Coordinates of C-alpha atoms in Angstrom, one line a residue:
Chain A
M1 CA -31.4 -24.9 -59.7
E2 CA -28.2 -26.1 -58.2
Q3 CA -25.4 -23.9 -57.0
L4 CA -22.6 -23.7 -59.6
Y5 CA -19.1 -22.9 -58.4
L6 CA -17.3 -20.8 -61.1
I7 CA -16.0 -18.4 -58.4
C8 CA -16.4 -20.3 -55.2
R9 CA -14.2 -23.1 -56.7
H10 CA -12.7 -23.7 -53.1
R11 CA -16.0 -25.2 -52.2
E12 CA -15.1 -28.2 -54.4
V13 CA -11.5 -28.1 -54.3
P14 CA -9.8 -28.1 -50.8
N15 CA -6.7 -26.1 -50.1
L16 CA -7.2 -24.0 -53.2
H17 CA -5.4 -21.1 -51.5
Q18 CA -2.2 -23.0 -52.2
Y19 CA -0.4 -22.4 -55.5
E20 CA 0.3 -26.1 -56.2
T21 CA -3.4 -26.9 -55.9
Y22 CA -4.5 -24.1 -58.1
I23 CA -1.9 -25.4 -60.8
Q24 CA -2.8 -29.1 -60.4
K25 CA -6.5 -29.0 -59.9
E26 CA -7.7 -25.8 -61.6
Q27 CA -5.6 -25.5 -64.7
G28 CA -4.0 -22.5 -62.9
Y29 CA -2.3 -19.9 -65.1
Q30 CA -3.2 -21.7 -68.3
A31 CA -5.5 -19.0 -69.3
L32 CA -2.8 -16.4 -68.8
Q33 CA -0.4 -18.5 -71.0
Q34 CA -3.2 -18.5 -73.6
V35 CA -3.7 -14.8 -73.3
L36 CA 0.0 -14.0 -73.8
K37 CA -0.3 -15.4 -77.3
L38 CA -3.2 -13.2 -78.2
S39 CA -3.4 -9.5 -79.0
R40 CA -4.9 -7.2 -76.4
D41 CA -8.0 -6.7 -78.7
E42 CA -8.4 -10.4 -79.0
V43 CA -8.6 -10.7 -75.3
I44 CA -11.0 -7.9 -75.0
D45 CA -13.2 -9.4 -77.7
I46 CA -13.5 -12.7 -75.9
V47 CA -14.5 -11.0 -72.7
K48 CA -17.0 -8.8 -74.6
A49 CA -18.5 -11.9 -76.3
S50 CA -18.8 -13.5 -73.0
G51 CA -21.3 -10.7 -71.9
L52 CA -19.5 -10.5 -68.4
R53 CA -20.7 -7.5 -66.5
G54 CA -19.3 -5.9 -63.5
R55 CA -20.3 -7.5 -60.3
G56 CA -19.5 -4.5 -58.1
G57 CA -22.6 -2.5 -58.5
A58 CA -23.5 -0.9 -61.9
G59 CA -23.2 -4.0 -64.0
F60 CA -21.2 -2.4 -66.7
P61 CA -20.1 -4.7 -69.5
T62 CA -16.5 -5.6 -68.6
G63 CA -15.1 -6.0 -72.2
L64 CA -16.7 -2.7 -73.1
K65 CA -15.0 -1.0 -70.1
W66 CA -11.6 -2.4 -71.1
S67 CA -12.1 -1.3 -74.7
F68 CA -12.3 2.4 -73.5
M69 CA -8.7 2.3 -72.5
P70 CA -6.4 4.2 -74.9
K71 CA -4.1 2.3 -77.1
N72 CA -0.4 2.9 -77.5
V73 CA 0.2 5.1 -74.7
Q74 CA 3.6 6.0 -73.5
G75 CA 4.1 5.7 -69.7
P76 CA 2.2 4.0 -66.9
V77 CA -1.4 2.6 -67.1
Y78 CA -3.1 1.3 -64.1
L79 CA -5.8 -1.4 -63.0
V80 CA -7.3 -0.8 -59.7
I81 CA -9.0 -3.8 -58.1
N82 CA -12.0 -2.6 -56.1
C83 CA -11.9 -4.9 -52.9
A84 CA -13.3 -2.2 -50.6
E85 CA -16.4 -4.4 -50.0
G86 CA -18.5 -2.5 -47.7
E87 CA -22.1 -2.3 -49.0
P88 CA -24.1 -3.6 -46.0
G89 CA -25.4 -7.1 -46.9
T90 CA -22.4 -7.9 -49.1
F91 CA -19.7 -10.4 -48.3
G92 CA -18.9 -12.3 -51.5
N93 CA -15.3 -10.8 -52.0
H94 CA -14.6 -11.6 -48.4
E95 CA -15.0 -15.3 -49.1
I96 CA -13.2 -15.2 -52.5
I97 CA -10.0 -13.5 -51.3
E98 CA -9.6 -15.7 -48.2
N99 CA -10.1 -19.0 -50.1
N100 CA -9.5 -18.6 -53.8
P101 CA -6.9 -15.8 -54.2
H102 CA -4.9 -17.2 -57.2
Q103 CA -8.0 -17.2 -59.4
L104 CA -8.4 -13.5 -58.7
I105 CA -4.7 -12.9 -59.2
E106 CA -4.6 -14.7 -62.6
G107 CA -7.8 -12.5 -63.5
I108 CA -6.0 -9.4 -62.5
I109 CA -2.9 -10.3 -64.7
I110 CA -5.1 -11.0 -67.7
G111 CA -7.1 -7.8 -67.1
C112 CA -3.8 -5.8 -67.0
Y113 CA -2.6 -7.4 -70.2
A114 CA -5.9 -6.5 -71.9
I115 CA -5.8 -2.9 -71.0
G116 CA -2.1 -2.6 -71.2
A117 CA -1.6 -1.8 -67.5
T118 CA 1.9 -1.5 -66.1
A119 CA 0.8 -1.8 -62.4
A120 CA -2.3 -3.0 -60.4
Y121 CA -3.3 -1.9 -57.0
I122 CA -5.6 -4.0 -55.0
Y123 CA -7.5 -1.6 -52.9
H124 CA -8.9 -3.6 -50.0
R125 CA -10.8 -3.1 -46.8
G126 CA -8.5 -2.5 -44.0
E127 CA -10.7 -5.0 -42.1
F128 CA -9.7 -7.8 -44.5
K129 CA -6.4 -8.5 -42.7
Y130 CA -6.4 -12.3 -43.1
G131 CA -7.8 -11.9 -46.7
A132 CA -5.0 -9.3 -47.6
E133 CA -2.4 -11.9 -46.2
M134 CA -3.8 -14.6 -48.4
M135 CA -3.8 -12.2 -51.5
Q136 CA -0.3 -11.0 -50.7
R137 CA 0.9 -14.8 -50.5
A138 CA -0.7 -15.4 -53.9
V139 CA 1.0 -12.3 -55.3
D140 CA 4.4 -13.3 -53.9
E141 CA 4.0 -16.8 -55.4
A142 CA 3.0 -15.3 -58.8
Y143 CA 6.3 -13.2 -58.8
K144 CA 8.3 -16.3 -57.8
Q145 CA 6.8 -18.3 -60.7
G146 CA 7.4 -15.5 -63.2
W147 CA 3.8 -14.4 -63.8
L148 CA 4.6 -11.1 -62.4
G149 CA 7.5 -8.7 -62.4
K150 CA 9.6 -8.2 -65.6
K151 CA 8.9 -10.5 -68.6
V152 CA 5.6 -11.8 -67.5
G153 CA 5.3 -15.5 -68.5
G154 CA 8.5 -15.1 -70.5
R155 CA 7.1 -12.3 -72.7
E156 CA 10.0 -9.8 -73.2
D157 CA 7.7 -6.9 -73.7
V158 CA 5.3 -7.4 -70.8
S159 CA 6.0 -6.4 -67.2
L160 CA 3.6 -6.0 -64.4
D161 CA 3.5 -5.3 -60.7
I162 CA 0.7 -5.9 -58.3
Y163 CA 0.5 -4.0 -55.0
L164 CA -1.9 -4.3 -52.0
H165 CA -3.3 -1.0 -50.8
P166 CA -5.1 -1.0 -47.5
E167 CA -8.0 1.4 -47.0
A168 CA -9.2 2.2 -43.5
S169 CA -12.9 1.9 -43.4
A170 CA -14.7 4.5 -45.4
Y171 CA -17.7 3.3 -47.4
I172 CA -17.3 6.2 -50.0
C173 CA -14.0 4.7 -51.1
G174 CA -15.9 2.0 -52.8
E175 CA -17.0 4.6 -55.4
E176 CA -14.3 4.4 -58.1
T177 CA -13.1 8.1 -58.3
A178 CA -13.1 8.4 -54.4
Q179 CA -11.1 5.3 -54.4
L180 CA -8.5 6.8 -56.8
N181 CA -8.2 10.0 -54.5
S182 CA -7.8 7.6 -51.5
I183 CA -5.0 5.7 -53.2
E184 CA -3.3 9.0 -54.1
G185 CA -3.3 9.9 -50.4
Y186 CA -6.1 12.5 -50.5
L187 CA -9.5 12.5 -48.8
G188 CA -11.6 9.7 -50.2
Q189 CA -14.1 12.1 -51.9
P190 CA -15.5 11.4 -55.4
R191 CA -14.3 13.2 -58.5
L192 CA -16.4 15.0 -61.2
K193 CA -16.9 12.8 -64.2
P194 CA -15.9 13.3 -67.0
P195 CA -13.0 12.9 -67.4
F196 CA -13.6 9.1 -66.7
P197 CA -10.8 7.1 -65.2
A198 CA -10.0 5.6 -68.6
Q199 CA -8.9 9.0 -69.8
S200 CA -7.7 10.4 -66.5
G201 CA -7.4 8.2 -63.5
L202 CA -4.8 7.4 -61.0
W203 CA -2.2 10.2 -61.1
K204 CA -4.1 11.4 -64.2
R205 CA -3.1 8.2 -66.1
P206 CA -5.5 6.0 -67.9
T207 CA -7.0 3.7 -65.3
T208 CA -9.7 1.0 -65.2
V209 CA -11.4 0.1 -61.8
N210 CA -12.8 -3.6 -61.7
N211 CA -14.5 -5.5 -59.0
V212 CA -12.9 -8.7 -57.4
E213 CA -15.6 -11.1 -58.5
T214 CA -15.6 -9.7 -62.1
L215 CA -11.9 -10.4 -62.4
A216 CA -12.1 -13.8 -60.8
H217 CA -14.5 -14.9 -63.7
V218 CA -11.9 -14.0 -66.4
P219 CA -9.6 -17.0 -66.3
A220 CA -12.3 -19.6 -66.9
I221 CA -13.9 -17.5 -69.6
I222 CA -10.5 -17.3 -71.5
R223 CA -10.1 -21.2 -71.1
N224 CA -13.6 -22.2 -72.0
G225 CA -14.7 -19.5 -74.3
P226 CA -17.7 -17.0 -74.3
A227 CA -20.2 -19.6 -75.3
W228 CA -19.4 -21.7 -72.3
F229 CA -20.0 -18.8 -69.9
R230 CA -23.3 -17.9 -71.8
Q231 CA -24.8 -21.3 -71.1
W232 CA -25.8 -19.9 -67.6
G233 CA -27.8 -16.8 -66.7
T234 CA -29.8 -14.6 -69.1
E235 CA -28.9 -13.1 -72.5
K236 CA -27.9 -9.8 -71.0
S237 CA -26.7 -11.0 -67.6
P238 CA -24.8 -14.3 -68.4
G239 CA -22.8 -16.5 -65.9
T240 CA -23.2 -17.0 -62.2
R241 CA -23.1 -14.4 -59.4
V242 CA -22.2 -14.9 -55.7
Y243 CA -25.5 -13.9 -53.9
C244 CA -24.9 -12.9 -50.3
V245 CA -28.0 -13.6 -48.3
S246 CA -28.4 -12.1 -44.7
G247 CA -31.2 -11.2 -42.4
H248 CA -34.2 -13.2 -41.4
V249 CA -33.5 -16.5 -43.3
M250 CA -32.8 -19.9 -41.9
R251 CA -29.6 -20.5 -43.8
P252 CA -27.7 -17.2 -44.4
G253 CA -24.5 -17.3 -46.5
N254 CA -23.1 -17.0 -50.0
Y255 CA -24.9 -18.8 -52.8
E256 CA -23.3 -18.9 -56.2
L257 CA -26.0 -19.3 -58.8
P258 CA -26.8 -18.5 -62.4
M259 CA -28.1 -15.0 -62.8
N260 CA -31.6 -16.1 -63.9
V261 CA -32.3 -17.6 -60.4
T262 CA -35.5 -16.0 -58.9
A263 CA -35.6 -14.3 -55.6
R264 CA -38.2 -16.9 -54.4
E265 CA -35.7 -19.8 -55.2
L266 CA -32.8 -18.0 -53.5
I267 CA -34.5 -17.1 -50.4
F268 CA -36.9 -20.0 -49.9
E269 CA -35.0 -22.9 -51.3
H270 CA -31.3 -22.2 -50.9
A271 CA -31.5 -19.9 -47.8
G272 CA -34.2 -22.1 -46.2
G273 CA -36.9 -19.5 -46.0
I274 CA -38.0 -17.1 -43.3
W275 CA -36.9 -17.8 -39.7
K276 CA -39.3 -18.6 -36.9
G277 CA -42.0 -19.8 -39.2
R278 CA -42.8 -16.1 -40.1
G279 CA -43.7 -14.7 -43.4
L280 CA -41.6 -12.4 -45.7
K281 CA -42.3 -8.5 -45.6
G282 CA -39.7 -7.3 -47.9
F283 CA -36.2 -8.0 -49.3
I284 CA -33.4 -5.8 -50.6
P285 CA -31.9 -7.5 -53.8
G286 CA -28.5 -5.8 -54.2
G287 CA -27.0 -4.3 -51.1
V288 CA -28.7 -1.6 -49.0
S289 CA -28.4 0.9 -51.9
A290 CA -30.9 -1.2 -53.8
P291 CA -34.5 0.0 -53.1
I292 CA -36.6 -2.6 -51.2
L293 CA -38.9 -5.1 -52.9
T294 CA -41.8 -7.1 -51.6
N295 CA -43.7 -10.4 -51.8
D296 CA -45.0 -9.2 -55.2
H297 CA -41.4 -9.4 -56.7
L298 CA -40.4 -12.8 -55.5
D299 CA -40.6 -14.4 -59.0
L300 CA -38.2 -11.9 -60.5
P301 CA -35.0 -13.3 -61.9
L302 CA -32.0 -11.8 -60.0
D303 CA -30.3 -10.3 -63.1
Y304 CA -29.4 -6.7 -63.6
D305 CA -32.2 -5.8 -66.0
S306 CA -35.1 -7.6 -64.3
L307 CA -34.3 -5.8 -61.1
A308 CA -33.8 -2.4 -62.8
G309 CA -37.2 -2.9 -64.4
A310 CA -38.8 -3.4 -60.9
G311 CA -37.3 -0.1 -59.8
S312 CA -34.4 -1.6 -57.8
M313 CA -31.0 -2.9 -58.9
G314 CA -28.7 -5.9 -58.8
G315 CA -26.1 -3.8 -57.2
S316 CA -23.6 -5.8 -55.2
G317 CA -25.6 -9.0 -55.0
G318 CA -26.3 -8.6 -51.3
V319 CA -29.8 -9.9 -50.6
I320 CA -31.1 -8.8 -47.2
V321 CA -34.3 -10.5 -46.1
M322 CA -36.9 -9.0 -43.6
D323 CA -39.6 -11.0 -41.9
D324 CA -43.2 -9.8 -41.5
Q325 CA -42.5 -8.3 -38.0
T326 CA -39.9 -5.9 -39.3
D327 CA -40.7 -2.2 -38.7
M328 CA -39.6 -0.5 -42.1
A329 CA -39.2 2.9 -40.3
W330 CA -36.6 1.2 -38.0
L331 CA -35.0 -0.3 -41.1
A332 CA -34.9 3.2 -42.8
K333 CA -33.4 4.7 -39.5
K334 CA -30.6 2.1 -39.5
M335 CA -29.8 2.8 -43.1
V336 CA -29.8 6.5 -42.7
D337 CA -27.5 6.2 -39.7
F338 CA -25.1 4.5 -42.0
Y339 CA -25.3 6.9 -44.9
S340 CA -25.0 9.8 -42.7
H341 CA -22.0 8.5 -40.9
E342 CA -20.4 7.6 -44.2
S343 CA -21.2 10.8 -46.1
C344 CA -17.9 12.3 -47.2
G345 CA -19.2 15.8 -46.7
K346 CA -18.3 17.1 -50.2
C347 CA -21.8 18.0 -51.4
S348 CA -24.5 19.7 -49.4
P349 CA -27.6 17.6 -50.5
C350 CA -25.9 14.4 -49.0
R351 CA -24.2 16.0 -46.1
E352 CA -27.3 18.0 -44.9
G353 CA -29.9 15.7 -46.4
T354 CA -28.7 12.5 -44.6
W355 CA -28.4 14.7 -41.4
W356 CA -32.1 15.7 -41.6
Q357 CA -33.3 12.2 -42.5
K358 CA -31.5 11.0 -39.4
N359 CA -32.9 13.6 -37.1
L360 CA -36.5 13.0 -38.3
L361 CA -36.1 9.2 -37.9
D362 CA -34.5 9.7 -34.6
R363 CA -37.5 11.6 -33.4
M364 CA -39.8 8.7 -34.7
M365 CA -37.8 6.1 -33.0
T366 CA -37.7 8.0 -29.6
G367 CA -41.3 9.0 -29.5
L368 CA -40.8 12.6 -30.2
A369 CA -42.1 12.6 -33.8
R370 CA -44.3 15.7 -34.5
S371 CA -47.2 15.8 -36.9
G372 CA -45.9 16.4 -40.5
D373 CA -42.6 14.6 -39.8
V374 CA -43.4 11.8 -42.3
E375 CA -44.1 14.5 -45.0
M376 CA -40.9 16.3 -44.1
L377 CA -38.9 13.1 -44.2
E378 CA -40.4 12.4 -47.7
M379 CA -39.6 16.1 -48.8
V380 CA -36.1 16.1 -47.6
S381 CA -35.5 12.8 -49.5
E382 CA -37.1 14.1 -52.6
Q383 CA -34.9 17.1 -52.5
M384 CA -31.8 14.9 -52.5
A385 CA -33.0 12.9 -55.6
G386 CA -30.9 13.8 -58.5
T387 CA -29.0 16.5 -56.6
C388 CA -26.2 14.5 -54.8
F389 CA -22.7 14.5 -56.3
C390 CA -22.4 10.7 -56.3
P391 CA -24.5 7.5 -55.6
L392 CA -24.0 7.6 -51.9
G393 CA -26.5 10.4 -51.1
E394 CA -28.8 9.1 -53.8
S395 CA -28.9 5.7 -52.1
S396 CA -30.0 7.3 -48.8
Q397 CA -32.9 8.9 -50.5
M398 CA -33.8 5.8 -52.3
V399 CA -33.7 3.6 -49.3
V400 CA -36.2 6.0 -47.4
L401 CA -38.4 6.7 -50.4
G402 CA -38.4 3.0 -51.4
A403 CA -39.5 1.9 -47.9
M404 CA -42.1 4.6 -47.8
K405 CA -43.5 3.6 -51.1
Y406 CA -44.6 0.1 -49.9
F407 CA -44.6 0.5 -46.2
R408 CA -45.9 4.1 -45.4
S409 CA -47.9 3.0 -42.6
D410 CA -44.9 1.9 -40.8
F411 CA -43.7 5.5 -40.7
E412 CA -47.1 7.0 -40.0
R413 CA -47.7 5.1 -36.8
Y414 CA -45.1 7.2 -35.0
G415 CA -46.1 10.4 -33.3
Q416 CA -48.2 11.1 -30.2
G417 CA -45.5 9.8 -28.1
K418 CA -45.1 6.4 -29.6
A419 CA -41.6 5.2 -29.7
Y420 CA -39.9 2.1 -31.2
D421 CA -40.7 -0.9 -29.0
G422 CA -37.4 -2.9 -29.6
V423 CA -33.8 -2.0 -29.0
I424 CA -33.7 1.9 -30.0
P425 CA -30.8 2.0 -32.5
M426 CA -27.8 3.8 -31.2
S427 CA -27.2 6.9 -33.2
A428 CA -24.5 6.8 -35.7
I429 CA -21.1 5.9 -34.5
E430 CA -20.0 8.5 -31.9
H431 CA -16.2 8.5 -32.0
H432 CA -16.0 10.1 -35.5
Chain B
M1 CA 10.8 6.2 -34.4
L2 CA 9.0 4.8 -37.4
L3 CA 12.1 5.1 -39.5
E4 CA 14.4 3.7 -36.7
Q5 CA 12.2 0.7 -36.2
R6 CA 10.8 -0.1 -39.6
R7 CA 13.0 1.6 -42.2
E8 CA 12.9 -1.3 -44.6
K9 CA 9.1 -1.5 -44.5
V10 CA 8.8 2.2 -45.0
E11 CA 11.1 2.0 -48.0
E12 CA 9.2 -1.0 -49.4
I13 CA 5.9 0.9 -49.1
L14 CA 7.4 4.0 -50.8
S15 CA 8.6 1.8 -53.6
H16 CA 5.0 1.0 -54.6
Y17 CA 4.0 4.3 -55.7
P18 CA 5.3 6.9 -58.1
Q19 CA 4.5 9.7 -55.7
K20 CA 5.2 9.7 -52.0
R21 CA 1.9 11.0 -50.9
A22 CA 0.2 7.7 -52.0
A23 CA 2.1 5.9 -49.3
L24 CA 0.1 7.8 -46.7
M25 CA -2.5 5.2 -45.8
P26 CA -0.2 2.2 -45.4
M27 CA 2.2 4.5 -43.7
L28 CA -0.3 5.5 -41.1
Y29 CA -1.0 1.9 -40.3
E30 CA 2.7 1.4 -39.7
A31 CA 3.0 4.5 -37.6
Q32 CA 0.0 3.4 -35.5
E33 CA 1.6 0.2 -34.8
V34 CA 4.8 1.7 -33.7
Y35 CA 3.5 4.7 -31.8
G36 CA 0.4 2.7 -30.4
Y37 CA -1.9 5.4 -31.8
L38 CA -1.5 8.5 -34.0
T39 CA 0.2 10.8 -31.7
E40 CA 1.2 14.3 -32.8
E41 CA 4.7 13.0 -33.1
A42 CA 3.5 10.1 -35.3
I43 CA 1.6 12.5 -37.6
R44 CA 4.7 14.7 -37.8
E45 CA 7.1 11.8 -38.6
V46 CA 4.8 10.4 -41.4
A47 CA 4.5 14.0 -42.7
A48 CA 8.2 14.4 -42.8
I49 CA 8.8 11.1 -44.5
L50 CA 6.2 12.0 -47.2
E51 CA 7.1 15.6 -47.5
L52 CA 3.7 16.8 -46.6
D53 CA 2.3 19.3 -44.1
P54 CA 1.3 17.6 -40.8
T55 CA -2.1 19.2 -41.2
E56 CA -2.7 17.3 -44.4
V57 CA -1.8 14.0 -42.8
Y58 CA -4.0 14.8 -39.8
S59 CA -7.0 15.6 -42.1
V60 CA -6.6 12.4 -44.1
S61 CA -6.3 10.2 -41.0
E62 CA -9.4 11.7 -39.5
F63 CA -11.4 10.8 -42.5
Y64 CA -11.1 7.1 -41.9
S65 CA -12.4 4.9 -39.0
L66 CA -9.4 2.7 -38.4
Y67 CA -7.0 5.4 -37.5
Y68 CA -6.8 6.3 -33.7
H69 CA -5.9 9.6 -32.4
K70 CA -6.2 8.8 -28.7
P71 CA -4.6 6.0 -26.7
T72 CA -6.4 2.6 -27.1
G73 CA -6.5 -0.7 -25.4
K74 CA -4.2 -3.5 -26.4
Y75 CA -7.2 -5.1 -28.0
I76 CA -9.6 -2.9 -30.1
I77 CA -12.9 -4.6 -30.3
R78 CA -15.2 -3.4 -33.1
F79 CA -18.6 -4.8 -33.2
C80 CA -20.9 -4.4 -36.2
T81 CA -24.4 -3.0 -35.4
D82 CA -25.2 -2.2 -39.0
M83 CA -28.7 -2.9 -40.4
P84 CA -28.1 -6.5 -41.7
C85 CA -26.6 -7.5 -38.4
A86 CA -29.1 -5.6 -36.4
L87 CA -31.9 -7.6 -38.0
V88 CA -30.7 -10.6 -36.1
G89 CA -30.1 -8.9 -32.9
A90 CA -26.6 -7.4 -33.1
E91 CA -27.5 -4.3 -31.0
H92 CA -28.7 -6.6 -28.3
A93 CA -25.6 -8.7 -28.5
Y94 CA -23.4 -5.5 -28.5
Q95 CA -25.1 -4.6 -25.2
Q96 CA -24.2 -7.9 -23.8
L97 CA -20.6 -7.4 -24.7
L98 CA -20.6 -3.9 -23.1
N99 CA -22.0 -5.4 -19.9
L100 CA -19.4 -8.3 -20.0
L101 CA -16.7 -5.5 -20.3
G102 CA -18.4 -3.1 -17.9
L103 CA -17.7 -0.4 -20.4
K104 CA -19.7 2.1 -22.5
N105 CA -19.4 2.4 -26.3
G106 CA -16.0 3.9 -27.2
E107 CA -14.4 3.4 -23.8
T108 CA -11.1 1.8 -22.9
S109 CA -10.9 -0.5 -19.9
A110 CA -8.8 0.8 -16.9
D111 CA -6.3 -2.1 -17.3
G112 CA -5.6 -0.8 -20.8
L113 CA -6.6 -4.2 -22.3
F114 CA -9.7 -3.3 -24.2
T115 CA -11.2 -0.6 -26.3
V116 CA -14.8 -1.3 -27.5
E117 CA -16.7 0.4 -30.1
H118 CA -19.5 -0.5 -32.6
C119 CA -19.1 0.0 -36.3
V120 CA -20.7 -0.2 -39.6
C121 CA -20.6 -3.1 -42.1
L122 CA -17.8 -5.5 -41.8
A123 CA -18.7 -7.6 -44.8
A124 CA -19.6 -10.7 -42.9
C125 CA -23.4 -10.2 -42.5
A126 CA -24.3 -13.9 -42.7
T127 CA -22.3 -14.8 -39.7
A128 CA -23.8 -12.0 -37.5
P129 CA -23.4 -11.0 -34.8
V130 CA -19.8 -10.5 -35.7
L131 CA -16.9 -8.5 -34.4
Q132 CA -13.3 -7.9 -34.9
V133 CA -10.4 -7.8 -32.4
N134 CA -7.5 -5.9 -33.9
R135 CA -8.9 -6.6 -37.4
Q136 CA -9.3 -10.3 -36.8
F137 CA -12.9 -11.7 -37.3
F138 CA -15.0 -13.5 -34.7
E139 CA -18.3 -14.5 -35.9
N140 CA -21.7 -16.1 -34.9
M141 CA -21.2 -14.4 -31.5
T142 CA -23.4 -15.4 -28.6
E143 CA -23.0 -14.2 -25.0
A144 CA -21.2 -17.3 -24.0
K145 CA -18.9 -17.1 -27.0
M146 CA -18.0 -13.4 -26.2
R147 CA -17.4 -14.3 -22.5
E148 CA -15.0 -17.1 -23.7
L149 CA -13.2 -14.8 -26.2
L150 CA -12.6 -12.2 -23.6
E151 CA -11.2 -14.8 -21.2
T152 CA -8.9 -16.1 -24.1
L153 CA -7.7 -12.6 -24.7
R154 CA -7.0 -11.9 -21.1
T155 CA -5.1 -15.2 -20.6
S156 CA -3.4 -16.2 -23.8
G157 CA -4.0 -13.3 -26.3
L158 CA -5.3 -13.6 -29.9
P159 CA -5.7 -17.0 -31.3
E160 CA -4.2 -17.7 -34.8
D161 CA -6.0 -16.0 -37.6
G162 CA -7.7 -18.0 -40.4
P163 CA -10.5 -18.0 -42.9
V164 CA -13.9 -16.9 -41.7
M165 CA -17.4 -17.0 -43.3
K166 CA -18.3 -20.2 -41.5
F167 CA -22.0 -20.0 -42.4
Q168 CA -24.3 -21.7 -39.8
P169 CA -28.0 -22.4 -40.2
R170 CA -30.1 -20.6 -37.5
T171 CA -31.2 -22.6 -34.5
A172 CA -33.7 -21.9 -31.7
D173 CA -31.2 -20.1 -29.6
T174 CA -30.0 -17.8 -32.3
P175 CA -30.0 -14.4 -30.5
T176 CA -32.7 -12.2 -31.8
G177 CA -33.0 -8.9 -29.9
F178 CA -36.6 -8.6 -30.8

């Protein structure tokens, strides 16, 4: 199937970062004008009917999430836009915010109207300096044109502010409750749920956290209706998704495709297949936290439910491809380095578990593995399963156990002084 | 110093939030620019502006990777060696960069121009090897391109920032590291 640009509109429309282009070529802000004539529930119903699901990780239905927000509340209500894209293998938001910021901003304003938000915070990677400039410009333009501030689009009773909030590089802040703590100026550590953010979020006020790509889908869904959106993808995962392909492929990049595209088609047709004429050993279908899959899974459609059925997940849409010469113990080591560096330290299973995983894999890489280390790595990982406070630690055990499930021999060949024969990974980042 | 030099900006940031404490992260970025890095004085000033204990400001700033508590070079180079980048040889390319600079990971050059460190995912995996200079992206790095970049920084400074994610098909000379 062909790429279909519902999100990456800038690939068809040059200069889409400019307000005039968005208005003239893309029916910019017409969806918002439509929305302002509807009730909040009507907007939520359209998004519910479209079947749009959150593109950030969990794939939760967006309309349903919005419907959890309490009605008729006095005082502030918030929308937080999760632009803390940091899941290794994921770079879709990065392209959207730099090139098509107005579509995102219009989606944010519509989302705010639907949930009754009085302010929105775009929580973005500190590293997205240029992307943040582009979003700020789009926000400034929206204020100038009367789409933000007091009397949004001329409606006396609707006012809204959008602020950009820079994070400073901490993976855990992609988790929604950690993100709320981070915005409030506390350590970015996750909160216990319940209460869920819809009841008690930012400053204990009703809050929804949505992903960038999710919100960018909203304007076209409003303009064209739910049936239009449902013509692509599957019944339960309609529409397109920006798949980020990296690793050992000939043509790495973002590919926006309907969500029934198979892994085989994405990797071998769009991304040009495996480099150096090699074969495929495994692929990660949804960012590093999604357990690794193999050649046997290539014909799976890359929708949320098919991937969950195969024991992995759609996650962030980051598809990382490994050729047949990849050492999966090395891969596990690189990932555990990441999780151990990014563990927020709040709960023991994650803080200590990732530390032990890292030590054991370090020993393997450097030729110091002892007999029983593979079993110990397995045991430590199993002890983390279901005991970590949030998905970060769980991901670390899933990555290791997932790799061991299909590629155990890669781990077992270490020992008796055998070390990794490539560039030995530097241990986690030293400075802090 | 922050208030003297950037009072308007400080007030604008404060106006974004119903509680002063929430301004902490953007304020730390401002302080870092004004003071060069987060000196004890910088931490104390931010704490005073936000009516917080300096210890709290310090603890939050230590949680994140983009706040610096020691002097840095004029240009902070962060090079991604995370898994997706390492698959295509980023660790090898990072070693080349260290060699070009004559520095070890985390060090600052004697002329005060460069601090170099490796980092985790920068959300640009398809254009690996990728690095940032003062939070500006440079992608599809090769040894030759890194040499050229260092020369540009030494002679004329950072080029104008712009959109990245310029995806390129791999070729025979794609660095591999394997």
